[in-house]
JSON list of C-alpha atoms in Angstrom, two decimals:
[
{"chain": "A", "resi": 238, "resn": "UNK", "atom": "CA", "xyz": [0.15, -0.12, -0.12]},
{"chain": "A", "resi": 239, "resn": "UNK", "atom": "CA", "xyz": [1.61, 3.25, -1.13]},
{"chain": "A", "resi": 240, "resn": "UNK", "atom": "CA", "xyz": [1.83, 6.36, 1.20]},
{"chain": "A", "resi": 241, "resn": "UNK", "atom": "CA", "xyz": [0.54, 8.47, -1.77]},
{"chain": "A", "resi": 242, "resn": "UNK", "atom": "CA", "xyz": [-2.70, 7.25, -3.37]},
{"chain": "A", "resi": 243, "resn": "UNK", "atom": "CA", "xyz": [-3.16, 7.77, -7.29]},
{"chain": "A", "resi": 244, "resn": "UNK", "atom": "CA", "xyz": [-5.93, 6.00, -9.37]},
{"chain": "A", "resi": 245, "resn": "UNK", "atom": "CA", "xyz": [-4.47, 2.87, -10.98]},
{"chain": "A", "resi": 246, "resn": "UNK", "atom": "CA", "xyz": [-5.59, 3.70, -14.47]},
{"chain": "A", "resi": 247, "resn": "UNK", "atom": "CA", "xyz": [-6.84, 6.66, -16.65]},
{"chain": "A", "resi": 248, "resn": "UNK", "atom": "CA", "xyz": [-7.55, 6.80, -20.28]},
{"chain": "A", "resi": 249, "resn": "UNK", "atom": "CA", "xyz": [-8.27, 9.31, -23.08]},
{"chain": "A", "resi": 250, "resn": "UNK", "atom": "CA", "xyz": [-8.71, 9.74, -26.68]},
{"chain": "A", "resi": 251, "resn": "UNK", "atom": "CA", "xyz": [-5.82, 11.76, -28.79]},
{"chain": "A", "resi": 252, "resn": "UNK", "atom": "CA", "xyz": [-6.35, 15.60, -28.24]},
{"chain": "A", "resi": 253, "resn": "UNK", "atom": "CA", "xyz": [-8.40, 15.07, -25.03]},
{"chain": "A", "resi": 254, "resn": "UNK", "atom": "CA", "xyz": [-7.26, 16.36, -21.76]},
{"chain": "A", "resi": 255, "resn": "UNK", "atom": "CA", "xyz": [-6.62, 13.93, -18.70]},
{"chain": "A", "resi": 256, "resn": "UNK", "atom": "CA", "xyz": [-5.73, 14.56, -15.11]},
{"chain": "A", "resi": 257, "resn": "UNK", "atom": "CA", "xyz": [-4.36, 12.20, -12.59]},
{"chain": "A", "resi": 258, "resn": "UNK", "atom": "CA", "xyz": [-4.54, 12.61, -8.91]},
{"chain": "A", "resi": 259, "resn": "UNK", "atom": "CA", "xyz": [-2.49, 12.06, -6.27]},
{"chain": "A", "resi": 260, "resn": "UNK", "atom": "CA", "xyz": [-3.61, 12.26, -2.56]},
{"chain": "A", "resi": 261, "resn": "UNK", "atom": "CA", "xyz": [-1.29, 12.33, 0.53]},
{"chain": "A", "resi": 262, "resn": "UNK", "atom": "CA", "xyz": [-1.28, 13.71, 4.21]},
{"chain": "A", "resi": 263, "resn": "UNK", "atom": "CA", "xyz": [-0.09, 16.89, 6.30]},
{"chain": "A", "resi": 264, "resn": "UNK", "atom": "CA", "xyz": [3.14, 15.17, 6.39]},
{"chain": "A", "resi": 265, "resn": "UNK", "atom": "CA", "xyz": [4.09, 14.62, 2.63]},
{"chain": "A", "resi": 266, "resn": "UNK", "atom": "CA", "xyz": [2.27, 16.71, 0.16]},
{"chain": "A", "resi": 267, "resn": "UNK", "atom": "CA", "xyz": [0.83, 18.97, 2.75]},
{"chain": "A", "resi": 268, "resn": "UNK", "atom": "CA", "xyz": [4.48, 19.95, 3.84]},
{"chain": "A", "resi": 269, "resn": "UNK", "atom": "CA", "xyz": [6.65, 19.45, 1.03]},
{"chain": "A", "resi": 270, "resn": "UNK", "atom": "CA", "xyz": [6.72, 19.76, -2.76]},
{"chain": "A", "resi": 271, "resn": "UNK", "atom": "CA", "xyz": [5.65, 17.09, -5.43]},
{"chain": "A", "resi": 272, "resn": "UNK", "atom": "CA", "xyz": [7.28, 15.74, -8.01]},
{"chain": "A", "resi": 273, "resn": "UNK", "atom": "CA", "xyz": [5.95, 13.76, -11.16]},
{"chain": "A", "resi": 274, "resn": "UNK", "atom": "CA", "xyz": [7.56, 11.11, -13.20]},
{"chain": "A", "resi": 275, "resn": "UNK", "atom": "CA", "xyz": [6.87, 9.23, -16.49]},
{"chain": "A", "resi": 276, "resn": "UNK", "atom": "CA", "xyz": [7.99, 5.62, -17.12]},
{"chain": "A", "resi": 277, "resn": "UNK", "atom": "CA", "xyz": [7.42, 4.46, -20.87]},
{"chain": "A", "resi": 278, "resn": "UNK", "atom": "CA", "xyz": [7.30, 0.67, -21.18]},
{"chain": "A", "resi": 279, "resn": "UNK", "atom": "CA", "xyz": [10.78, -1.10, -20.43]},
{"chain": "A", "resi": 280, "resn": "UNK", "atom": "CA", "xyz": [12.57, 2.20, -19.30]},
{"chain": "A", "resi": 281, "resn": "UNK", "atom": "CA", "xyz": [13.71, 4.13, -16.49]},
{"chain": "A", "resi": 282, "resn": "UNK", "atom": "CA", "xyz": [11.30, 7.12, -14.97]},
{"chain": "A", "resi": 283, "resn": "UNK", "atom": "CA", "xyz": [11.62, 10.24, -16.64]},
{"chain": "A", "resi": 284, "resn": "UNK", "atom": "CA", "xyz": [11.19, 13.33, -14.58]},
{"chain": "A", "resi": 285, "resn": "UNK", "atom": "CA", "xyz": [8.21, 15.36, -15.89]},
{"chain": "A", "resi": 286, "resn": "UNK", "atom": "CA", "xyz": [7.26, 18.02, -13.17]},
{"chain": "A", "resi": 287, "resn": "UNK", "atom": "CA", "xyz": [9.10, 18.98, -10.10]},
{"chain": "A", "resi": 288, "resn": "UNK", "atom": "CA", "xyz": [8.47, 21.53, -7.34]},
{"chain": "A", "resi": 289, "resn": "UNK", "atom": "CA", "xyz": [4.78, 21.06, -7.99]},
{"chain": "A", "resi": 290, "resn": "UNK", "atom": "CA", "xyz": [4.45, 22.92, -11.30]},
{"chain": "A", "resi": 291, "resn": "UNK", "atom": "CA", "xyz": [7.92, 23.05, -12.80]},
{"chain": "A", "resi": 292, "resn": "UNK", "atom": "CA", "xyz": [8.70, 21.75, -16.16]},
{"chain": "A", "resi": 293, "resn": "UNK", "atom": "CA", "xyz": [12.25, 20.56, -16.95]},
{"chain": "A", "resi": 294, "resn": "UNK", "atom": "CA", "xyz": [13.61, 21.75, -20.25]},
{"chain": "A", "resi": 295, "resn": "UNK", "atom": "CA", "xyz": [12.46, 19.52, -22.98]},
{"chain": "A", "resi": 296, "resn": "UNK", "atom": "CA", "xyz": [9.04, 18.57, -21.34]},
{"chain": "A", "resi": 297, "resn": "UNK", "atom": "CA", "xyz": [6.00, 19.75, -23.63]},
{"chain": "A", "resi": 298, "resn": "UNK", "atom": "CA", "xyz": [4.12, 22.47, -21.87]},
{"chain": "A", "resi": 299, "resn": "UNK", "atom": "CA", "xyz": [1.11, 19.87, -22.55]},
{"chain": "A", "resi": 300, "resn": "UNK", "atom": "CA", "xyz": [2.30, 18.51, -19.36]},
{"chain": "A", "resi": 301, "resn": "UNK", "atom": "CA", "xyz": [1.20, 20.82, -15.95]},
{"chain": "A", "resi": 302, "resn": "UNK", "atom": "CA", "xyz": [1.29, 20.12, -12.53]},
{"chain": "A", "resi": 303, "resn": "UNK", "atom": "CA", "xyz": [-0.62, 21.38, -9.50]},
{"chain": "A", "resi": 304, "resn": "UNK", "atom": "CA", "xyz": [-0.95, 21.10, -5.48]},
{"chain": "A", "resi": 305, "resn": "UNK", "atom": "CA", "xyz": [-3.50, 22.21, -3.28]},
{"chain": "A", "resi": 306, "resn": "UNK", "atom": "CA", "xyz": [-3.43, 21.14, 0.46]},
{"chain": "A", "resi": 307, "resn": "UNK", "atom": "CA", "xyz": [-2.78, 17.54, 0.60]},
{"chain": "A", "resi": 308, "resn": "UNK", "atom": "CA", "xyz": [-3.44, 16.56, -2.98]},
{"chain": "A", "resi": 309, "resn": "UNK", "atom": "CA", "xyz": [-1.51, 16.99, -6.20]},
{"chain": "A", "resi": 310, "resn": "UNK", "atom": "CA", "xyz": [-2.67, 16.60, -9.90]},
{"chain": "A", "resi": 311, "resn": "UNK", "atom": "CA", "xyz": [-0.89, 15.99, -13.21]},
{"chain": "A", "resi": 312, "resn": "UNK", "atom": "CA", "xyz": [-2.83, 17.23, -16.26]},
{"chain": "A", "resi": 313, "resn": "UNK", "atom": "CA", "xyz": [-2.03, 16.31, -19.75]},
{"chain": "A", "resi": 314, "resn": "UNK", "atom": "CA", "xyz": [-3.66, 18.13, -22.68]},
{"chain": "A", "resi": 315, "resn": "UNK", "atom": "CA", "xyz": [-3.60, 17.23, -26.13]},
{"chain": "A", "resi": 316, "resn": "UNK", "atom": "CA", "xyz": [-2.82, 13.76, -25.44]},
{"chain": "A", "resi": 317, "resn": "UNK", "atom": "CA", "xyz": [-0.96, 11.85, -27.83]},
{"chain": "A", "resi": 318, "resn": "UNK", "atom": "CA", "xyz": [-0.17, 8.18, -28.37]},
{"chain": "A", "resi": 319, "resn": "UNK", "atom": "CA", "xyz": [3.32, 8.58, -26.98]},
{"chain": "A", "resi": 320, "resn": "UNK", "atom": "CA", "xyz": [1.98, 9.71, -23.79]},
{"chain": "A", "resi": 321, "resn": "UNK", "atom": "CA", "xyz": [1.15, 6.06, -22.88]},
{"chain": "A", "resi": 322, "resn": "UNK", "atom": "CA", "xyz": [2.93, 5.29, -19.78]},
{"chain": "A", "resi": 323, "resn": "UNK", "atom": "CA", "xyz": [3.07, 4.65, -16.32]},
{"chain": "A", "resi": 324, "resn": "UNK", "atom": "CA", "xyz": [2.87, 8.22, -13.97]},
{"chain": "A", "resi": 325, "resn": "UNK", "atom": "CA", "xyz": [4.10, 8.61, -10.48]},
{"chain": "A", "resi": 326, "resn": "UNK", "atom": "CA", "xyz": [3.87, 11.15, -8.09]},
{"chain": "A", "resi": 327, "resn": "UNK", "atom": "CA", "xyz": [6.61, 11.65, -5.35]},
{"chain": "A", "resi": 328, "resn": "UNK", "atom": "CA", "xyz": [7.17, 13.67, -2.30]},
{"chain": "A", "resi": 329, "resn": "UNK", "atom": "CA", "xyz": [9.19, 13.78, 0.82]},
{"chain": "A", "resi": 330, "resn": "UNK", "atom": "CA", "xyz": [7.34, 12.39, 4.00]},
{"chain": "A", "resi": 331, "resn": "UNK", "atom": "CA", "xyz": [8.61, 14.12, 7.12]},
{"chain": "A", "resi": 332, "resn": "UNK", "atom": "CA", "xyz": [7.12, 11.59, 9.59]},
{"chain": "A", "resi": 333, "resn": "UNK", "atom": "CA", "xyz": [8.86, 8.74, 7.64]},
{"chain": "A", "resi": 334, "resn": "UNK", "atom": "CA", "xyz": [11.81, 10.79, 7.00]},
{"chain": "A", "resi": 335, "resn": "UNK", "atom": "CA", "xyz": [12.08, 9.62, 3.88]},
{"chain": "A", "resi": 336, "resn": "UNK", "atom": "CA", "xyz": [10.70, 9.83, 0.20]},
{"chain": "A", "resi": 337, "resn": "UNK", "atom": "CA", "xyz": [7.41, 8.19, -0.78]},
{"chain": "A", "resi": 338, "resn": "UNK", "atom": "CA", "xyz": [5.96, 7.41, -4.27]},
{"chain": "A", "resi": 339, "resn": "UNK", "atom": "CA", "xyz": [2.22, 7.00, -5.45]},
{"chain": "A", "resi": 340, "resn": "UNK", "atom": "CA", "xyz": [1.15, 3.55, -6.74]},
{"chain": "A", "resi": 341, "resn": "UNK", "atom": "CA", "xyz": [1.61, 4.92, -10.39]},
{"chain": "A", "resi": 342, "resn": "UNK", "atom": "CA", "xyz": [-1.25, 5.44, -12.73]},
{"chain": "A", "resi": 343, "resn": "UNK", "atom": "CA", "xyz": [-1.23, 3.56, -16.13]},
{"chain": "A", "resi": 344, "resn": "UNK", "atom": "CA", "xyz": [-2.59, 5.86, -18.75]},
{"chain": "A", "resi": 345, "resn": "UNK", "atom": "CA", "xyz": [-4.01, 4.35, -22.03]},
{"chain": "A", "resi": 346, "resn": "UNK", "atom": "CA", "xyz": [-4.60, 6.55, -25.32]},
{"chain": "A", "resi": 347, "resn": "UNK", "atom": "CA", "xyz": [-7.38, 5.08, -27.03]},
{"chain": "B", "resi": 1492, "resn": "UNK", "atom": "CA", "xyz": [26.12, 15.43, -20.25]},
{"chain": "B", "resi": 1493, "resn": "UNK", "atom": "CA", "xyz": [24.78, 13.81, -16.95]},
{"chain": "B", "resi": 1494, "resn": "UNK", "atom": "CA", "xyz": [24.66, 9.87, -16.65]},
{"chain": "B", "resi": 1495, "resn": "UNK", "atom": "CA", "xyz": [24.39, 7.57, -13.82]},
{"chain": "B", "resi": 1496, "resn": "UNK", "atom": "CA", "xyz": [25.13, 3.81, -14.44]},
{"chain": "B", "resi": 1497, "resn": "UNK", "atom": "CA", "xyz": [24.05, 0.91, -11.99]},
{"chain": "B", "resi": 1498, "resn": "UNK", "atom": "CA", "xyz": [26.02, -2.06, -11.73]},
{"chain": "B", "resi": 1499, "resn": "UNK", "atom": "CA", "xyz": [26.17, -5.10, -9.45]},
{"chain": "B", "resi": 1500, "resn": "UNK", "atom": "CA", "xyz": [25.18, -8.69, -9.42]},
{"chain": "B", "resi": 1501, "resn": "UNK", "atom": "CA", "xyz": [22.61, -9.94, -11.49]},
{"chain": "B", "resi": 1502, "resn": "UNK", "atom": "CA", "xyz": [21.77, -13.09, -8.91]},
{"chain": "B", "resi": 1503, "resn": "UNK", "atom": "CA", "xyz": [22.18, -12.91, -5.11]},
{"chain": "B", "resi": 1504, "resn": "UNK", "atom": "CA", "xyz": [20.95, -16.00, -2.73]},
{"chain": "B", "resi": 1505, "resn": "UNK", "atom": "CA", "xyz": [18.89, -15.48, 0.02]},
{"chain": "B", "resi": 1506, "resn": "UNK", "atom": "CA", "xyz": [20.36, -14.33, 3.16]},
{"chain": "B", "resi": 1507, "resn": "UNK", "atom": "CA", "xyz": [23.59, -12.76, 1.16]},
{"chain": "B", "resi": 1508, "resn": "UNK", "atom": "CA", "xyz": [24.29, -9.11, 0.92]},
{"chain": "B", "resi": 1509, "resn": "UNK", "atom": "CA", "xyz": [23.88, -7.06, -2.10]},
{"chain": "B", "resi": 1510, "resn": "UNK", "atom": "CA", "xyz": [26.15, -4.20, -3.07]},
{"chain": "B", "resi": 1511, "resn": "UNK", "atom": "CA", "xyz": [25.12, -1.86, -5.85]},
{"chain": "B", "resi": 1512, "resn": "UNK", "atom": "CA", "xyz": [27.57, 0.70, -7.60]},
{"chain": "B", "resi": 1513, "resn": "UNK", "atom": "CA", "xyz": [26.31, 4.06, -9.16]},
{"chain": "B", "resi": 1514, "resn": "UNK", "atom": "CA", "xyz": [28.94, 5.78, -11.57]},
{"chain": "B", "resi": 1515, "resn": "UNK", "atom": "CA", "xyz": [28.02, 9.05, -12.19]},
{"chain": "B", "resi": 1516, "resn": "UNK", "atom": "CA", "xyz": [29.49, 11.33, -14.80]},
{"chain": "B", "resi": 1517, "resn": "UNK", "atom": "CA", "xyz": [28.99, 15.18, -16.01]},
{"chain": "B", "resi": 1518, "resn": "UNK", "atom": "CA", "xyz": [28.72, 16.41, -12.25]},
{"chain": "B", "resi": 1519, "resn": "UNK", "atom": "CA", "xyz": [30.77, 15.95, -9.19]},
{"chain": "B", "resi": 1520, "resn": "UNK", "atom": "CA", "xyz": [29.39, 14.17, -6.17]},
{"chain": "B", "resi": 1521, "resn": "UNK", "atom": "CA", "xyz": [30.92, 17.20, -4.32]},
{"chain": "B", "resi": 1522, "resn": "UNK", "atom": "CA", "xyz": [28.72, 19.85, -5.75]},
{"chain": "B", "resi": 1523, "resn": "UNK", "atom": "CA", "xyz": [26.96, 21.87, -3.07]},
{"chain": "B", "resi": 1524, "resn": "UNK", "atom": "CA", "xyz": [23.31, 20.79, -2.38]},
{"chain": "B", "resi": 1525, "resn": "UNK", "atom": "CA", "xyz": [23.76, 17.89, -4.88]},
{"chain": "B", "resi": 1526, "resn": "UNK", "atom": "CA", "xyz": [23.01, 14.15, -3.98]},
{"chain": "B", "resi": 1527, "resn": "UNK", "atom": "CA", "xyz": [22.24, 10.49, -5.30]},
{"chain": "B", "resi": 1528, "resn": "UNK", "atom": "CA", "xyz": [19.05, 8.44, -4.57]},
{"chain": "B", "resi": 1529, "resn": "UNK", "atom": "CA", "xyz": [18.77, 4.80, -4.86]},
{"chain": "B", "resi": 1530, "resn": "UNK", "atom": "CA", "xyz": [15.11, 3.67, -6.06]},
{"chain": "B", "resi": 1531, "resn": "UNK", "atom": "CA", "xyz": [13.88, 0.45, -6.59]},
{"chain": "B", "resi": 1532, "resn": "UNK", "atom": "CA", "xyz": [10.91, -1.40, -8.59]},
{"chain": "B", "resi": 1533, "resn": "UNK", "atom": "CA", "xyz": [9.95, -5.05, -8.38]},
{"chain": "B", "resi": 1534, "resn": "UNK", "atom": "CA", "xyz": [8.57, -6.73, -11.43]},
{"chain": "B", "resi": 1535, "resn": "UNK", "atom": "CA", "xyz": [5.15, -5.23, -12.43]},
{"chain": "B", "resi": 1536, "resn": "UNK", "atom": "CA", "xyz": [4.93, -3.01, -9.32]},
{"chain": "B", "resi": 1537, "resn": "UNK", "atom": "CA", "xyz": [5.56, 0.47, -8.36]},
{"chain": "B", "resi": 1538, "resn": "UNK", "atom": "CA", "xyz": [8.55, 2.43, -7.53]},
{"chain": "B", "resi": 1539, "resn": "UNK", "atom": "CA", "xyz": [10.03, 2.56, -4.01]},
{"chain": "B", "resi": 1540, "resn": "UNK", "atom": "CA", "xyz": [12.43, 5.06, -2.50]},
{"chain": "B", "resi": 1541, "resn": "UNK", "atom": "CA", "xyz": [15.32, 3.25, -0.64]},
{"chain": "B", "resi": 1542, "resn": "UNK", "atom": "CA", "xyz": [18.04, 6.01, 0.39]},
{"chain": "B", "resi": 1543, "resn": "UNK", "atom": "CA", "xyz": [19.78, 9.26, -0.65]},
{"chain": "B", "resi": 1544, "resn": "UNK", "atom": "CA", "xyz": [22.99, 10.71, 0.15]},
{"chain": "B", "resi": 1545, "resn": "UNK", "atom": "CA", "xyz": [24.17, 14.34, -0.34]},
{"chain": "B", "resi": 1546, "resn": "UNK", "atom": "CA", "xyz": [27.73, 16.17, -0.84]},
{"chain": "B", "resi": 1547, "resn": "UNK", "atom": "CA", "xyz": [27.86, 16.89, 2.81]},
{"chain": "B", "resi": 1548, "resn": "UNK", "atom": "CA", "xyz": [27.30, 13.22, 3.65]},
{"chain": "B", "resi": 1549, "resn": "UNK", "atom": "CA", "xyz": [23.90, 13.46, 4.85]},
{"chain": "B", "resi": 1550, "resn": "UNK", "atom": "CA", "xyz": [22.11, 10.48, 4.61]},
{"chain": "B", "resi": 1551, "resn": "UNK", "atom": "CA", "xyz": [18.33, 9.30, 4.89]},
{"chain": "B", "resi": 1552, "resn": "UNK", "atom": "CA", "xyz": [16.95, 5.68, 4.67]},
{"chain": "B", "resi": 1553, "resn": "UNK", "atom": "CA", "xyz": [13.56, 4.24, 4.02]},
{"chain": "B", "resi": 1554, "resn": "UNK", "atom": "CA", "xyz": [12.17, 3.52, 7.29]},
{"chain": "B", "resi": 1555, "resn": "UNK", "atom": "CA", "xyz": [11.16, -0.07, 6.49]},
{"chain": "B", "resi": 1556, "resn": "UNK", "atom": "CA", "xyz": [14.72, -1.04, 5.17]},
{"chain": "B", "resi": 1557, "resn": "UNK", "atom": "CA", "xyz": [16.79, 1.08, 7.47]},
{"chain": "B", "resi": 1558, "resn": "UNK", "atom": "CA", "xyz": [18.17, -1.53, 9.16]},
{"chain": "B", "resi": 1559, "resn": "UNK", "atom": "CA", "xyz": [19.43, -3.43, 5.89]},
{"chain": "B", "resi": 1560, "resn": "UNK", "atom": "CA", "xyz": [20.82, -0.41, 4.34]},
{"chain": "B", "resi": 1561, "resn": "UNK", "atom": "CA", "xyz": [23.99, 1.36, 4.16]},
{"chain": "B", "resi": 1562, "resn": "UNK", "atom": "CA", "xyz": [24.78, 4.13, 1.55]},
{"chain": "B", "resi": 1563, "resn": "UNK", "atom": "CA", "xyz": [28.06, 5.78, 1.24]},
{"chain": "B", "resi": 1564, "resn": "UNK", "atom": "CA", "xyz": [30.02, 7.55, -1.82]},
{"chain": "B", "resi": 1565, "resn": "UNK", "atom": "CA", "xyz": [33.57, 7.84, -2.77]},
{"chain": "B", "resi": 1566, "resn": "UNK", "atom": "CA", "xyz": [33.84, 11.19, -4.50]},
{"chain": "B", "resi": 1567, "resn": "UNK", "atom": "CA", "xyz": [37.35, 10.55, -5.94]},
{"chain": "B", "resi": 1568, "resn": "UNK", "atom": "CA", "xyz": [35.82, 7.74, -7.83]},
{"chain": "B", "resi": 1569, "resn": "UNK", "atom": "CA", "xyz": [32.48, 9.53, -8.68]},
{"chain": "B", "resi": 1570, "resn": "UNK", "atom": "CA", "xyz": [30.59, 6.46, -7.14]},
{"chain": "B", "resi": 1571, "resn": "UNK", "atom": "CA", "xyz": [27.84, 5.78, -4.79]},
{"chain": "B", "resi": 1572, "resn": "UNK", "atom": "CA", "xyz": [27.30, 2.44, -3.18]},
{"chain": "B", "resi": 1573, "resn": "UNK", "atom": "CA", "xyz": [24.36, 0.95, -1.85]},
{"chain": "B", "resi": 1574, "resn": "UNK", "atom": "CA", "xyz": [24.43, -2.20, 0.32]},
{"chain": "B", "resi": 1575, "resn": "UNK", "atom": "CA", "xyz": [21.45, -4.35, 1.40]},
{"chain": "B", "resi": 1576, "resn": "UNK", "atom": "CA", "xyz": [22.05, -6.98, 4.02]},
{"chain": "B", "resi": 1577, "resn": "UNK", "atom": "CA", "xyz": [19.89, -10.42, 4.33]},
{"chain": "B", "resi": 1578, "resn": "UNK", "atom": "CA", "xyz": [18.35, -10.41, 0.76]},
{"chain": "B", "resi": 1579, "resn": "UNK", "atom": "CA", "xyz": [15.17, -12.15, 0.32]},
{"chain": "B", "resi": 1580, "resn": "UNK", "atom": "CA", "xyz": [13.12, -13.12, -2.78]},
{"chain": "B", "resi": 1581, "resn": "UNK", "atom": "CA", "xyz": [10.92, -10.30, -2.21]},
{"chain": "B", "resi": 1582, "resn": "UNK", "atom": "CA", "xyz": [13.82, -8.02, -2.94]},
{"chain": "B", "resi": 1583, "resn": "UNK", "atom": "CA", "xyz": [13.95, -8.90, -6.41]},
{"chain": "B", "resi": 1584, "resn": "UNK", "atom": "CA", "xyz": [13.57, -5.71, -8.60]},
{"chain": "B", "resi": 1585, "resn": "UNK", "atom": "CA", "xyz": [15.15, -3.40, -10.84]},
{"chain": "B", "resi": 1586, "resn": "UNK", "atom": "CA", "xyz": [17.37, -1.06, -8.83]},
{"chain": "B", "resi": 1587, "resn": "UNK", "atom": "CA", "xyz": [17.66, 2.76, -10.08]},
{"chain": "B", "resi": 1588, "resn": "UNK", "atom": "CA", "xyz": [20.02, 5.43, -9.07]},
{"chain": "B", "resi": 1589, "resn": "UNK", "atom": "CA", "xyz": [19.26, 9.18, -9.81]},
{"chain": "B", "resi": 1590, "resn": "UNK", "atom": "CA", "xyz": [20.71, 12.45, -9.44]},
{"chain": "B", "resi": 1591, "resn": "UNK", "atom": "CA", "xyz": [18.89, 14.55, -6.83]},
{"chain": "B", "resi": 1592, "resn": "UNK", "atom": "CA", "xyz": [18.70, 18.33, -6.82]},
{"chain": "B", "resi": 1593, "resn": "UNK", "atom": "CA", "xyz": [17.23, 21.18, -5.02]},
{"chain": "B", "resi": 1594, "resn": "UNK", "atom": "CA", "xyz": [13.94, 22.50, -6.44]},
{"chain": "B", "resi": 1595, "resn": "UNK", "atom": "CA", "xyz": [11.95, 25.52, -5.07]},
{"chain": "B", "resi": 1596, "resn": "UNK", "atom": "CA", "xyz": [9.14, 25.79, -2.44]},
{"chain": "B", "resi": 1597, "resn": "UNK", "atom": "CA", "xyz": [8.19, 25.10, 0.82]},
{"chain": "B", "resi": 1598, "resn": "UNK", "atom": "CA", "xyz": [9.44, 22.05, 3.17]},
{"chain": "B", "resi": 1599, "resn": "UNK", "atom": "CA", "xyz": [11.55, 19.41, 1.26]},
{"chain": "B", "resi": 1600, "resn": "UNK", "atom": "CA", "xyz": [12.17, 20.41, -2.23]},
{"chain": "B", "resi": 1601, "resn": "UNK", "atom": "CA", "xyz": [14.28, 17.98, -3.92]},
{"chain": "B", "resi": 1602, "resn": "UNK", "atom": "CA", "xyz": [13.67, 16.06, -6.92]},
{"chain": "B", "resi": 1603, "resn": "UNK", "atom": "CA", "xyz": [15.51, 13.23, -9.20]},
{"chain": "B", "resi": 1604, "resn": "UNK", "atom": "CA", "xyz": [16.10, 14.91, -12.29]},
{"chain": "B", "resi": 1605, "resn": "UNK", "atom": "CA", "xyz": [18.30, 12.27, -13.86]},
{"chain": "B", "resi": 1606, "resn": "UNK", "atom": "CA", "xyz": [18.02, 8.33, -13.63]},
{"chain": "B", "resi": 1607, "resn": "UNK", "atom": "CA", "xyz": [20.24, 5.64, -14.71]},
{"chain": "B", "resi": 1608, "resn": "UNK", "atom": "CA", "xyz": [18.84, 2.86, -16.54]},
{"chain": "B", "resi": 1609, "resn": "UNK", "atom": "CA", "xyz": [18.52, 0.47, -13.89]},
{"chain": "B", "resi": 1610, "resn": "UNK", "atom": "CA", "xyz": [20.15, -2.95, -12.99]},
{"chain": "B", "resi": 1611, "resn": "UNK", "atom": "CA", "xyz": [17.92, -5.87, -12.20]},
{"chain": "B", "resi": 1612, "resn": "UNK", "atom": "CA", "xyz": [18.47, -8.12, -9.24]},
{"chain": "B", "resi": 1613, "resn": "UNK", "atom": "CA", "xyz": [17.02, -11.40, -8.61]},
{"chain": "B", "resi": 1614, "resn": "UNK", "atom": "CA", "xyz": [17.12, -13.18, -5.23]},
{"chain": "B", "resi": 1615, "resn": "UNK", "atom": "CA", "xyz": [17.00, -16.98, -5.60]},
{"chain": "B", "resi": 1616, "resn": "UNK", "atom": "CA", "xyz": [18.96, -20.04, -4.59]}
]
């Protein structure tokens, strides 16, 4: 059971906007920043969003992140077939004094 | 270009100690406020954070695995080493190392920006 809660799956058609939620608590998302990672099949995770809403260079602006209270969201607009991947949220947990990940959301592009 | 490469045994026996090495290039382990994290992923399962070490030698460990993990670094060799004792079949996973940088915002604001390709470790007799 992951400390951060994500829906196991999400889907959308090309061009649609999809959001993936990440729910935590006051000791993790409520106190610290949230990062998002994309993992394409058979590859290592890749940083998608850091510090709640910052995009690393090279990440398309179709990807955006937000945080409110003890929850965070990743939004993908203009969905493309190459966005089909697993997405993970992550944060630091002050109570555990360690990093925590969500259980991952498998995004399917229909 | 920043790269990280994990290396270690492919197969270990139950109760043995696993030693993994992360060799970095394109940055120095002595760079201020920079660190390296270890993360693992069992087959078909989610990512799990294991430990990190920073340039000032600050270390943190997963609470559930703390008694079994040791992280260290050799700046001159550009290497970070993770050891895990008393290996069990449930520890079968792909193990990743990732550079860890400070972002911005409140609280803990570090993130993992560049990841290695990972090394797969199977625990079996």
